[in-house]
Amino acid sequence: MTKEYKTITEISGPLIFVEKTEPVGYMELVEIRTGGEMKRGQVLDSSDDIVVIQVFEGTGGLSKDTAVSFTGDVIKMPLSPGIVGRVLSGSGKPRDGGPEIVPEVLRDIAGAAINPASRGKPRSFIQTGISTIDGTNTLVRGQKLPIFSGAGLPHNDLALQIARQAKALGEAESFAVIFCAMGITNEEAQHFLADFERTGALERAVVFLNLADDPAVERILTPRLGLTTAEYLAFDLDMHVLIIYTDMTNYCESLRQMGAAREEVPGRRGYPGYMYTDLACQYERAGIIKGKKGSITQFPILTMPGDDITHPIPDLSGYITEGQIIVSRELHRKGIYPPVDIRPSLSRLMNSGIGKGHTREDHRAVSDQLYAYYAEGNDLRGLAAIVGKEALSERDKLVLEFADKFEKRFVNQGRDEDRSIFDTLQIGWDLLADLPEAMLTRIDDKYIKAYHPKYAASAAKK
Amino acid sequence: MEVGKVKRVAGPLVQATGLKASMYDLVLVGEEGLMSEVIGISGNKYIIQVYEDTGGVRPGEPVKETGAPLVAQLGPGILTQIYDGIQRPLPMLAAASGDFISRGLFVDGIDHKKKWEFKPTAKKGDVLKPGQAFGEVQEQLLIKHKIMVPPKHKGGAIKEIYAGNFNVDETIAVLEDGSKLTMMHKWPVRQARPVTKKLAPTIPLRTGQRVVDGFFSLAKGGTAAIPGGFGTGKTVMQQTLSKWADVDIVIYVGCGERGNEMADVLHEFPELQDPKTGRPLMERSIVYANTSNMPVAAREASIYTGMTTAEYYRDMGYDCMMTADSTSRWAEAMREMGSRLEEMPGEEGYPAYLGARLADFYERAGRAEVLNGGQGSISVVGAVSPPGGDFTEPVTQNTLRMVKVFWALDSKLTQRRHFPSINWLDSYSLYDQILEPWFIENVSPDWNKNKRRAMNILQENAELEEIVMLVGSDALPEDQQITLEVARMIINFWLAQSAFHPVDTFCPYKKQFDLLAAILKYRDYAFEAVQRGISVAEINSVPSKDALAKVRLEAEYEPILAKILAQMDVEFKALK
Ligand SMILES: Nc1ncnc2c1ncn2[C@@H]1O[C@H](COP(=O)(O)OP(=O)(O)O)[C@@H](O)[C@H]1O
Ligand SMILES: [Mg+2]
């Protein structure tokens, strides 16, 4: 171990400035001893004579003669198969009363970028049992698909239902779950843990908890630890990993706080200019690698401040992730669960995971047609409110009714209702069958002949 | 060459002293020799941006000069490659360091061992000018690679020239002054390659997308911007154009975007065929993948590296298309560097020179008479990712000042799954007039007339829709109700085009024209019927109208369309 310094010259929010004589590496892990406690920090700026360090556990209790030593290495996560089933703190310390992780390997938590030429194409359909996802915003293995929600909406229930029900069709293997909590309340965290326990998921889970009263700076570490663990499980141990992290909004607030402490030129609405890159360095750690068995599928959850999707946190996220599932306050008020608004929702990898050989050949067409009329029906609601329903044309009335039925029957489902993709498509067809066949302009005739209830019924009779 | 010392490291930026390098020179930072570039000099302090991750780099580590700026290696072997932002082949990086990119790796942009068959096209005694071709190599089955005198070489009379198999370092010709020529030369990526003369673009770039070719067409050598919020279809459009555009060479630059999208390109392009030649698309493509989680400095460089290779193939006389997804990420990389340099920020934190850099970039596009004689072109399509989908932001605005075609993506259309979500009222092409004669001569004398008719219908439709929002559609006069219906047909049967439908992903000019003409024909019948006092409900329910909906999905559409039109004639005559 290297020399110990007692040369803190300045303490400013989460940062300390230390004078030193030996060279210190950028991003190096720093140990800070105060009283009996050991805090950890990381070098953000390293010059000949002075370094700037962010302290993960907060600078409370530090003084100018606190001892600081540099470890000569970047932050690494200890990993071994025994990590599965453990509950750790947001900085990776045991939180379940168990022993420290005895490392088989140590991995740099910054994580290197997957070489784009080494990436496999995500194309395995994951059935979540939720129609608005499977039917119209299909998830595939190796995708990063966040839930954009608002305060007080049931995004946690949705995430849990996905974690419970998610399976690859025709494969017994279930997912290992990594759960990273960042600044959520103890109650919320318990909600997750109790559900994991109830369903037995905890045995194949790794949990990282940084709660609302834990240090905010620690949150910068939490997803990195979770993702480093995910890469280990997926690419060393061949597991299919589902990682849920919540709430990315709290993570971004910590980034903003750090930026302000460093007096950086802020970007949009006070968030650091490099937030896009920083978020990308988390979200891009999803995917599959050619020749490897495992995969990493990400479900980040974020609450949109003021339900505003143009806020930098959802905006930058949406620019990086492979789609987004939007939880809507309006649908929630109508009593619909899960209140997913499919219109602004999107799964960018849907195309490679659906259709013949994955789900069913008519999937894309059915989904497009449902979208088109649900969106149009929604627009017509505005019109009907002004001119009255009677003033609408016959066609428009049908479309309006379609939108209502779509919400009640397709979107709405039970918290434990696990619909197969075929059930989902059937509901879609049943709704479309209430429209004249000529209105199904997005669906190839051969699919209409094969799956439209009108023909399917007569085909069955024969 | 000097060796300096690192004084400070903060993120991708390093300060060093003890150097003599010039601005934009490449230097190697630290024990690992990380590829870096000098981006500021003040007194004896050098500010250096590092193209690789700087974690662990310490003050006191060495900084080595290379004496040259960041260059691209230009020679046979570029096609089919996939590079990072500084022209390192990604498969080579994977071979060296595995599935995750590690750092301090130096890899050549092209293979220096591979032998190519060089066929001279000049002979002893010929006098070569700068940029002149003197031989060629069959780089791909259908693509000849011209070997040219480097533009900065003064040229001269050929003393000796050799035919045969050589690698790119071996001498293939010697000039009278003793200078030796090889198949490769280097070019600094931030510098535009010279041409003899810029020419006006007069030929359309066929994309097979109806809304593009039919309404807002791009010219060969033209520039287009495609701004839109996330999920509105920028990437799909760029990939679709890269697949079907009738150009010789495609340069696809993934600048700060998703890894899986790049993997998509790499999986698809070798499998898909160029509609013009039937050869795998990959053979005409060069891919740059500097994804969002790869170093920002290399992201900043990727646009220049991509452009330099585009210019190189243009200089051979090819029509090239470069797509950049996304120029906003490039601008953000500049912003990030700028703010770390503590430069005075301009609008929204972007450096004050944002506009100038964008202008320099788009200026490198165009059709030109090249040094070798003959013509080549570079068309550029830049995606723009405005925060919150708001087009008033600086990158969109500065881009629109430069480009001639604006494809405005509209999230309202996206929400209805109307693709491409290009707004037909806001978008424009300034090549419209210039390209008209070409379409008249090569597709149909009515091309432009029909286009304007369709656009007028959509314009009228937008006005009518506002009235409908107040009073409902039934309150409109009958002919206006017909206009609403015809607009709906143009939108749903013609403008909408799925990039994923096996047939509809690419629509030839003739089919574009025929489909639109058929819809307009319906309109004429319908208006005439209204005059005769037939009710709107009756007109709208003629079966041939619905039949028009899916003609676009048919490859052999002509007999089907002819039948529908014949039927339409019968049906309208029968309306009494
Ligand atoms: N021309 C198109 N045809 C069919 N689907 C499209 C088309 N353009 C976009 N999409 C759909 O929209 C999604 C988002 O498009 P993308 O190009 O990735 O958006 P952006 O790059 O603007 O974020 C795609 O995954 C696809 O499902
Ligand atoms: Mg995109």
mmCIF file of N, CA, C and O in Angstrom, chain A residues 151-210:
data_model
loop_
_atom_site.group_PDB
_atom_site.id
_atom_site.type_symbol
_atom_site.label_atom_id
_atom_site.label_comp_id
_atom_site.label_asym_id
_atom_site.label_seq_id
_atom_site.Cartn_x
_atom_site.Cartn_y
_atom_site.Cartn_z
ATOM 1 N N ALA A 151 -44.279 9.901 -10.763
ATOM 2 C CA ALA A 151 -44.407 9.623 -9.340
ATOM 3 C C ALA A 151 -45.796 9.080 -9.042
ATOM 4 O O ALA A 151 -46.794 9.562 -9.584
ATOM 5 N N GLY A 152 -45.874 8.048 -8.230
ATOM 6 C CA GLY A 152 -47.165 7.531 -7.798
ATOM 7 C C GLY A 152 -47.836 6.568 -8.767
ATOM 8 O O GLY A 152 -48.937 6.110 -8.520
ATOM 9 N N LEU A 153 -47.189 6.259 -9.868
ATOM 10 C CA LEU A 153 -47.774 5.322 -10.834
ATOM 11 C C LEU A 153 -47.221 3.913 -10.579
ATOM 12 O O LEU A 153 -46.151 3.761 -9.988
ATOM 13 N N PRO A 154 -47.950 2.889 -11.033
ATOM 14 C CA PRO A 154 -47.577 1.523 -10.635
ATOM 15 C C PRO A 154 -46.445 0.922 -11.471
ATOM 16 O O PRO A 154 -46.532 -0.234 -11.881
ATOM 17 N N HIS A 155 -45.364 1.683 -11.710
ATOM 18 C CA HIS A 155 -44.261 1.135 -12.512
ATOM 19 C C HIS A 155 -43.560 -0.007 -11.795
ATOM 20 O O HIS A 155 -43.055 -0.926 -12.438
ATOM 21 N N ASN A 156 -43.509 0.059 -10.458
ATOM 22 C CA ASN A 156 -42.835 -1.025 -9.741
ATOM 23 C C ASN A 156 -43.585 -2.342 -9.904
ATOM 24 O O ASN A 156 -42.982 -3.386 -10.103
ATOM 25 N N ASP A 157 -44.927 -2.255 -9.839
ATOM 26 C CA ASP A 157 -45.716 -3.476 -10.036
ATOM 27 C C ASP A 157 -45.472 -4.047 -11.424
ATOM 28 O O ASP A 157 -45.345 -5.251 -11.603
ATOM 29 N N LEU A 158 -45.410 -3.145 -12.388
ATOM 30 C CA LEU A 158 -45.179 -3.592 -13.763
ATOM 31 C C LEU A 158 -43.819 -4.268 -13.880
ATOM 32 O O LEU A 158 -43.693 -5.355 -14.447
ATOM 33 N N ALA A 159 -42.796 -3.622 -13.300
ATOM 34 C CA ALA A 159 -41.450 -4.199 -13.373
ATOM 35 C C ALA A 159 -41.417 -5.564 -12.700
ATOM 36 O O ALA A 159 -40.805 -6.509 -13.209
ATOM 37 N N LEU A 160 -42.083 -5.656 -11.572
ATOM 38 C CA LEU A 160 -42.102 -6.940 -10.859
ATOM 39 C C LEU A 160 -42.839 -8.004 -11.650
ATOM 40 O O LEU A 160 -42.409 -9.159 -11.709
ATOM 41 N N GLN A 161 -43.943 -7.604 -12.253
ATOM 42 C CA GLN A 161 -44.693 -8.577 -13.049
ATOM 43 C C GLN A 161 -43.824 -9.080 -14.207
ATOM 44 O O GLN A 161 -43.815 -10.273 -14.520
ATOM 45 N N ILE A 162 -43.089 -8.182 -14.815
ATOM 46 C CA ILE A 162 -42.192 -8.582 -15.898
ATOM 47 C C ILE A 162 -41.129 -9.543 -15.366
ATOM 48 O O ILE A 162 -40.876 -10.604 -15.946
ATOM 49 N N ALA A 163 -40.521 -9.175 -14.232
ATOM 50 C CA ALA A 163 -39.469 -10.031 -13.675
ATOM 51 C C ALA A 163 -40.015 -11.423 -13.337
ATOM 52 O O ALA A 163 -39.342 -12.426 -13.529
ATOM 53 N N ARG A 164 -41.248 -11.473 -12.856
ATOM 54 C CA ARG A 164 -41.869 -12.762 -12.508
ATOM 55 C C ARG A 164 -42.182 -13.609 -13.719
ATOM 56 O O ARG A 164 -41.975 -14.797 -13.745
ATOM 57 N N GLN A 165 -42.729 -12.942 -14.737
ATOM 58 C CA GLN A 165 -43.317 -13.708 -15.837
ATOM 59 C C GLN A 165 -42.396 -13.917 -17.026
ATOM 60 O O GLN A 165 -42.668 -14.755 -17.882
ATOM 61 N N ALA A 166 -41.327 -13.120 -17.110
ATOM 62 C CA ALA A 166 -40.505 -13.139 -18.328
ATOM 63 C C ALA A 166 -39.927 -14.519 -18.590
ATOM 64 O O ALA A 166 -39.309 -15.117 -17.731
ATOM 65 N N LYS A 167 -40.168 -15.009 -19.799
ATOM 66 C CA LYS A 167 -39.516 -16.264 -20.184
ATOM 67 C C LYS A 167 -39.312 -16.288 -21.692
ATOM 68 O O LYS A 167 -40.077 -15.699 -22.454
ATOM 69 N N ALA A 168 -38.277 -16.974 -22.088
ATOM 70 C CA ALA A 168 -38.078 -17.202 -23.510
ATOM 71 C C ALA A 168 -38.962 -18.380 -23.880
ATOM 72 O O ALA A 168 -39.016 -19.361 -23.153
ATOM 73 N N LEU A 169 -39.676 -18.269 -24.992
ATOM 74 C CA LEU A 169 -40.596 -19.343 -25.376
ATOM 75 C C LEU A 169 -39.838 -20.635 -25.611
ATOM 76 O O LEU A 169 -38.819 -20.652 -26.278
ATOM 77 N N GLY A 170 -40.379 -21.713 -25.051
ATOM 78 C CA GLY A 170 -39.787 -23.020 -25.319
ATOM 79 C C GLY A 170 -38.477 -23.270 -24.596
ATOM 80 O O GLY A 170 -37.731 -24.159 -24.943
ATOM 81 N N GLU A 171 -38.172 -22.459 -23.601
ATOM 82 C CA GLU A 171 -36.956 -22.729 -22.836
ATOM 83 C C GLU A 171 -37.277 -22.703 -21.353
ATOM 84 O O GLU A 171 -37.980 -21.818 -20.876
ATOM 85 N N ALA A 172 -36.762 -23.674 -20.653
ATOM 86 C CA ALA A 172 -37.086 -23.784 -19.238
ATOM 87 C C ALA A 172 -36.292 -22.767 -18.419
ATOM 88 O O ALA A 172 -36.748 -22.250 -17.408
ATOM 89 N N GLU A 173 -35.118 -22.481 -18.903
ATOM 90 C CA GLU A 173 -34.187 -21.596 -18.209
ATOM 91 C C GLU A 173 -34.828 -20.278 -17.775
ATOM 92 O O GLU A 173 -35.478 -19.614 -18.573
ATOM 93 N N SER A 174 -34.642 -19.899 -16.536
ATOM 94 C CA SER A 174 -35.188 -18.605 -16.164
ATOM 95 C C SER A 174 -34.049 -17.612 -15.976
ATOM 96 O O SER A 174 -32.888 -17.969 -15.966
ATOM 97 N N PHE A 175 -34.447 -16.375 -15.849
ATOM 98 C CA PHE A 175 -33.458 -15.312 -15.764
ATOM 99 C C PHE A 175 -32.849 -15.197 -14.378
ATOM 100 O O PHE A 175 -33.539 -15.381 -13.381
ATOM 101 N N ALA A 176 -31.587 -14.855 -14.327
ATOM 102 C CA ALA A 176 -31.026 -14.358 -13.080
ATOM 103 C C ALA A 176 -31.392 -12.876 -13.028
ATOM 104 O O ALA A 176 -31.334 -12.200 -14.046
ATOM 105 N N VAL A 177 -31.806 -12.404 -11.874
ATOM 106 C CA VAL A 177 -32.257 -11.023 -11.781
ATOM 107 C C VAL A 177 -31.252 -10.212 -10.975
ATOM 108 O O VAL A 177 -30.798 -10.647 -9.911
ATOM 109 N N ILE A 178 -30.880 -9.068 -11.521
ATOM 110 C CA ILE A 178 -30.077 -8.136 -10.723
ATOM 111 C C ILE A 178 -30.929 -6.915 -10.479
ATOM 112 O O ILE A 178 -31.536 -6.378 -11.409
ATOM 113 N N PHE A 179 -31.025 -6.558 -9.219
ATOM 114 C CA PHE A 179 -31.873 -5.435 -8.873
ATOM 115 C C PHE A 179 -31.021 -4.353 -8.233
ATOM 116 O O PHE A 179 -30.355 -4.595 -7.231
ATOM 117 N N CYS A 180 -31.018 -3.177 -8.845
ATOM 118 C CA CYS A 180 -30.240 -2.062 -8.299
ATOM 119 C C CYS A 180 -31.197 -0.956 -7.872
ATOM 120 O O CYS A 180 -31.886 -0.380 -8.715
ATOM 121 N N ALA A 181 -31.216 -0.681 -6.601
ATOM 122 C CA ALA A 181 -32.059 0.415 -6.121
ATOM 123 C C ALA A 181 -31.186 1.638 -5.928
ATOM 124 O O ALA A 181 -30.118 1.559 -5.330
ATOM 125 N N MET A 182 -31.646 2.765 -6.447
ATOM 126 C CA MET A 182 -30.889 4.007 -6.289
ATOM 127 C C MET A 182 -31.813 5.065 -5.726
ATOM 128 O O MET A 182 -32.678 5.578 -6.429
ATOM 129 N N GLY A 183 -31.664 5.323 -4.444
ATOM 130 C CA GLY A 183 -32.416 6.410 -3.829
ATOM 131 C C GLY A 183 -33.899 6.177 -3.712
ATOM 132 O O GLY A 183 -34.658 7.135 -3.586
ATOM 133 N N ILE A 184 -34.352 4.926 -3.772
ATOM 134 C CA ILE A 184 -35.782 4.698 -3.562
ATOM 135 C C ILE A 184 -36.040 4.520 -2.063
ATOM 136 O O ILE A 184 -35.106 4.334 -1.278
ATOM 137 N N THR A 185 -37.298 4.588 -1.652
ATOM 138 C CA THR A 185 -37.590 4.498 -0.224
ATOM 139 C C THR A 185 -37.434 3.058 0.248
ATOM 140 O O THR A 185 -37.503 2.113 -0.535
ATOM 141 N N ASN A 186 -37.265 2.937 1.538
ATOM 142 C CA ASN A 186 -37.148 1.620 2.142
ATOM 143 C C ASN A 186 -38.393 0.783 1.836
ATOM 144 O O ASN A 186 -38.318 -0.390 1.517
ATOM 145 N N GLU A 187 -39.544 1.459 1.881
ATOM 146 C CA GLU A 187 -40.795 0.756 1.640
ATOM 147 C C GLU A 187 -40.834 0.164 0.231
ATOM 148 O O GLU A 187 -41.192 -0.989 0.021
ATOM 149 N N GLU A 188 -40.431 0.985 -0.745
ATOM 150 C CA GLU A 188 -40.392 0.497 -2.126
ATOM 151 C C GLU A 188 -39.447 -0.691 -2.256
ATOM 152 O O GLU A 188 -39.745 -1.685 -2.908
ATOM 153 N N ALA A 189 -38.295 -0.543 -1.608
ATOM 154 C CA ALA A 189 -37.302 -1.614 -1.695
ATOM 155 C C ALA A 189 -37.862 -2.902 -1.098
ATOM 156 O O ALA A 189 -37.701 -3.985 -1.659
ATOM 157 N N GLN A 190 -38.554 -2.754 0.031
ATOM 158 C CA GLN A 190 -39.133 -3.945 0.669
ATOM 159 C C GLN A 190 -40.175 -4.603 -0.224
ATOM 160 O O GLN A 190 -40.298 -5.824 -0.259
ATOM 161 N N HIS A 191 -40.918 -3.778 -0.938
ATOM 162 C CA HIS A 191 -41.920 -4.269 -1.876
ATOM 163 C C HIS A 191 -41.257 -5.203 -2.895
ATOM 164 O O HIS A 191 -41.725 -6.307 -3.166
ATOM 165 N N PHE A 192 -40.134 -4.776 -3.429
ATOM 166 C CA PHE A 192 -39.393 -5.606 -4.382
ATOM 167 C C PHE A 192 -38.882 -6.881 -3.719
ATOM 168 O O PHE A 192 -39.082 -7.980 -4.226
ATOM 169 N N LEU A 193 -38.227 -6.687 -2.562
ATOM 170 C CA LEU A 193 -37.603 -7.842 -1.912
ATOM 171 C C LEU A 193 -38.641 -8.887 -1.519
ATOM 172 O O LEU A 193 -38.431 -10.087 -1.695
ATOM 173 N N ALA A 194 -39.785 -8.404 -0.988
ATOM 174 C CA ALA A 194 -40.826 -9.346 -0.564
ATOM 175 C C ALA A 194 -41.319 -10.150 -1.763
ATOM 176 O O ALA A 194 -41.534 -11.359 -1.680
ATOM 177 N N ASP A 195 -41.470 -9.474 -2.892
ATOM 178 C CA ASP A 195 -41.946 -10.186 -4.074
ATOM 179 C C ASP A 195 -40.905 -11.188 -4.575
ATOM 180 O O ASP A 195 -41.236 -12.310 -4.961
ATOM 181 N N PHE A 196 -39.647 -10.790 -4.553
ATOM 182 C CA PHE A 196 -38.580 -11.721 -4.963
ATOM 183 C C PHE A 196 -38.589 -12.947 -4.060
ATOM 184 O O PHE A 196 -38.385 -14.065 -4.502
ATOM 185 N N GLU A 197 -38.841 -12.695 -2.756
ATOM 186 C CA GLU A 197 -38.813 -13.781 -1.798
ATOM 187 C C GLU A 197 -39.999 -14.720 -2.036
ATOM 188 O O GLU A 197 -39.859 -15.934 -2.098
ATOM 189 N N ARG A 198 -41.158 -14.101 -2.211
ATOM 190 C CA ARG A 198 -42.396 -14.859 -2.415
ATOM 191 C C ARG A 198 -42.261 -15.801 -3.611
ATOM 192 O O ARG A 198 -42.714 -16.940 -3.588
ATOM 193 N N THR A 199 -41.648 -15.317 -4.685
ATOM 194 C CA THR A 199 -41.615 -16.115 -5.909
ATOM 195 C C THR A 199 -40.339 -16.948 -6.021
ATOM 196 O O THR A 199 -40.132 -17.637 -7.000
ATOM 197 N N GLY A 200 -39.497 -16.843 -5.027
ATOM 198 C CA GLY A 200 -38.262 -17.620 -5.081
ATOM 199 C C GLY A 200 -37.197 -16.985 -5.969
ATOM 200 O O GLY A 200 -36.126 -17.559 -6.167
ATOM 201 N N ALA A 201 -37.481 -15.793 -6.511
ATOM 202 C CA ALA A 201 -36.533 -15.151 -7.425
ATOM 203 C C ALA A 201 -35.252 -14.741 -6.704
ATOM 204 O O ALA A 201 -34.188 -14.642 -7.307
ATOM 205 N N LEU A 202 -35.362 -14.528 -5.393
ATOM 206 C CA LEU A 202 -34.213 -14.042 -4.633
ATOM 207 C C LEU A 202 -33.031 -15.006 -4.723
ATOM 208 O O LEU A 202 -31.876 -14.588 -4.734
ATOM 209 N N GLU A 203 -33.358 -16.286 -4.827
ATOM 210 C CA GLU A 203 -32.275 -17.273 -4.907
ATOM 211 C C GLU A 203 -31.420 -17.111 -6.153
ATOM 212 O O GLU A 203 -30.285 -17.556 -6.194
ATOM 213 N N ARG A 204 -32.010 -16.534 -7.198
ATOM 214 C CA ARG A 204 -31.191 -16.311 -8.392
ATOM 215 C C ARG A 204 -31.090 -14.813 -8.672
ATOM 216 O O ARG A 204 -31.107 -14.360 -9.809
ATOM 217 N N ALA A 205 -31.006 -14.044 -7.578
ATOM 218 C CA ALA A 205 -30.918 -12.590 -7.727
ATOM 219 C C ALA A 205 -29.686 -12.053 -7.013
ATOM 220 O O ALA A 205 -29.150 -12.683 -6.103
ATOM 221 N N VAL A 206 -29.239 -10.904 -7.480
ATOM 222 C CA VAL A 206 -28.253 -10.134 -6.728
ATOM 223 C C VAL A 206 -28.878 -8.763 -6.532
ATOM 224 O O VAL A 206 -29.356 -8.160 -7.497
ATOM 225 N N VAL A 207 -28.899 -8.303 -5.294
ATOM 226 C CA VAL A 207 -29.586 -7.055 -4.997
ATOM 227 C C VAL A 207 -28.581 -6.008 -4.517
ATOM 228 O O VAL A 207 -27.731 -6.301 -3.670
ATOM 229 N N PHE A 208 -28.647 -4.821 -5.082
ATOM 230 C CA PHE A 208 -27.828 -3.690 -4.627
ATOM 231 C C PHE A 208 -28.780 -2.623 -4.126
ATOM 232 O O PHE A 208 -29.645 -2.170 -4.878
ATOM 233 N N LEU A 209 -28.636 -2.238 -2.886
ATOM 234 C CA LEU A 209 -29.578 -1.270 -2.337
ATOM 235 C C LEU A 209 -28.890 0.020 -1.920
ATOM 236 O O LEU A 209 -28.075 0.035 -1.016
ATOM 237 N N ASN A 210 -29.233 1.074 -2.609
ATOM 238 C CA ASN A 210 -28.903 2.411 -2.124
ATOM 239 C C ASN A 210 -30.237 3.089 -1.905
ATOM 240 O O ASN A 210 -30.988 3.334 -2.850
#
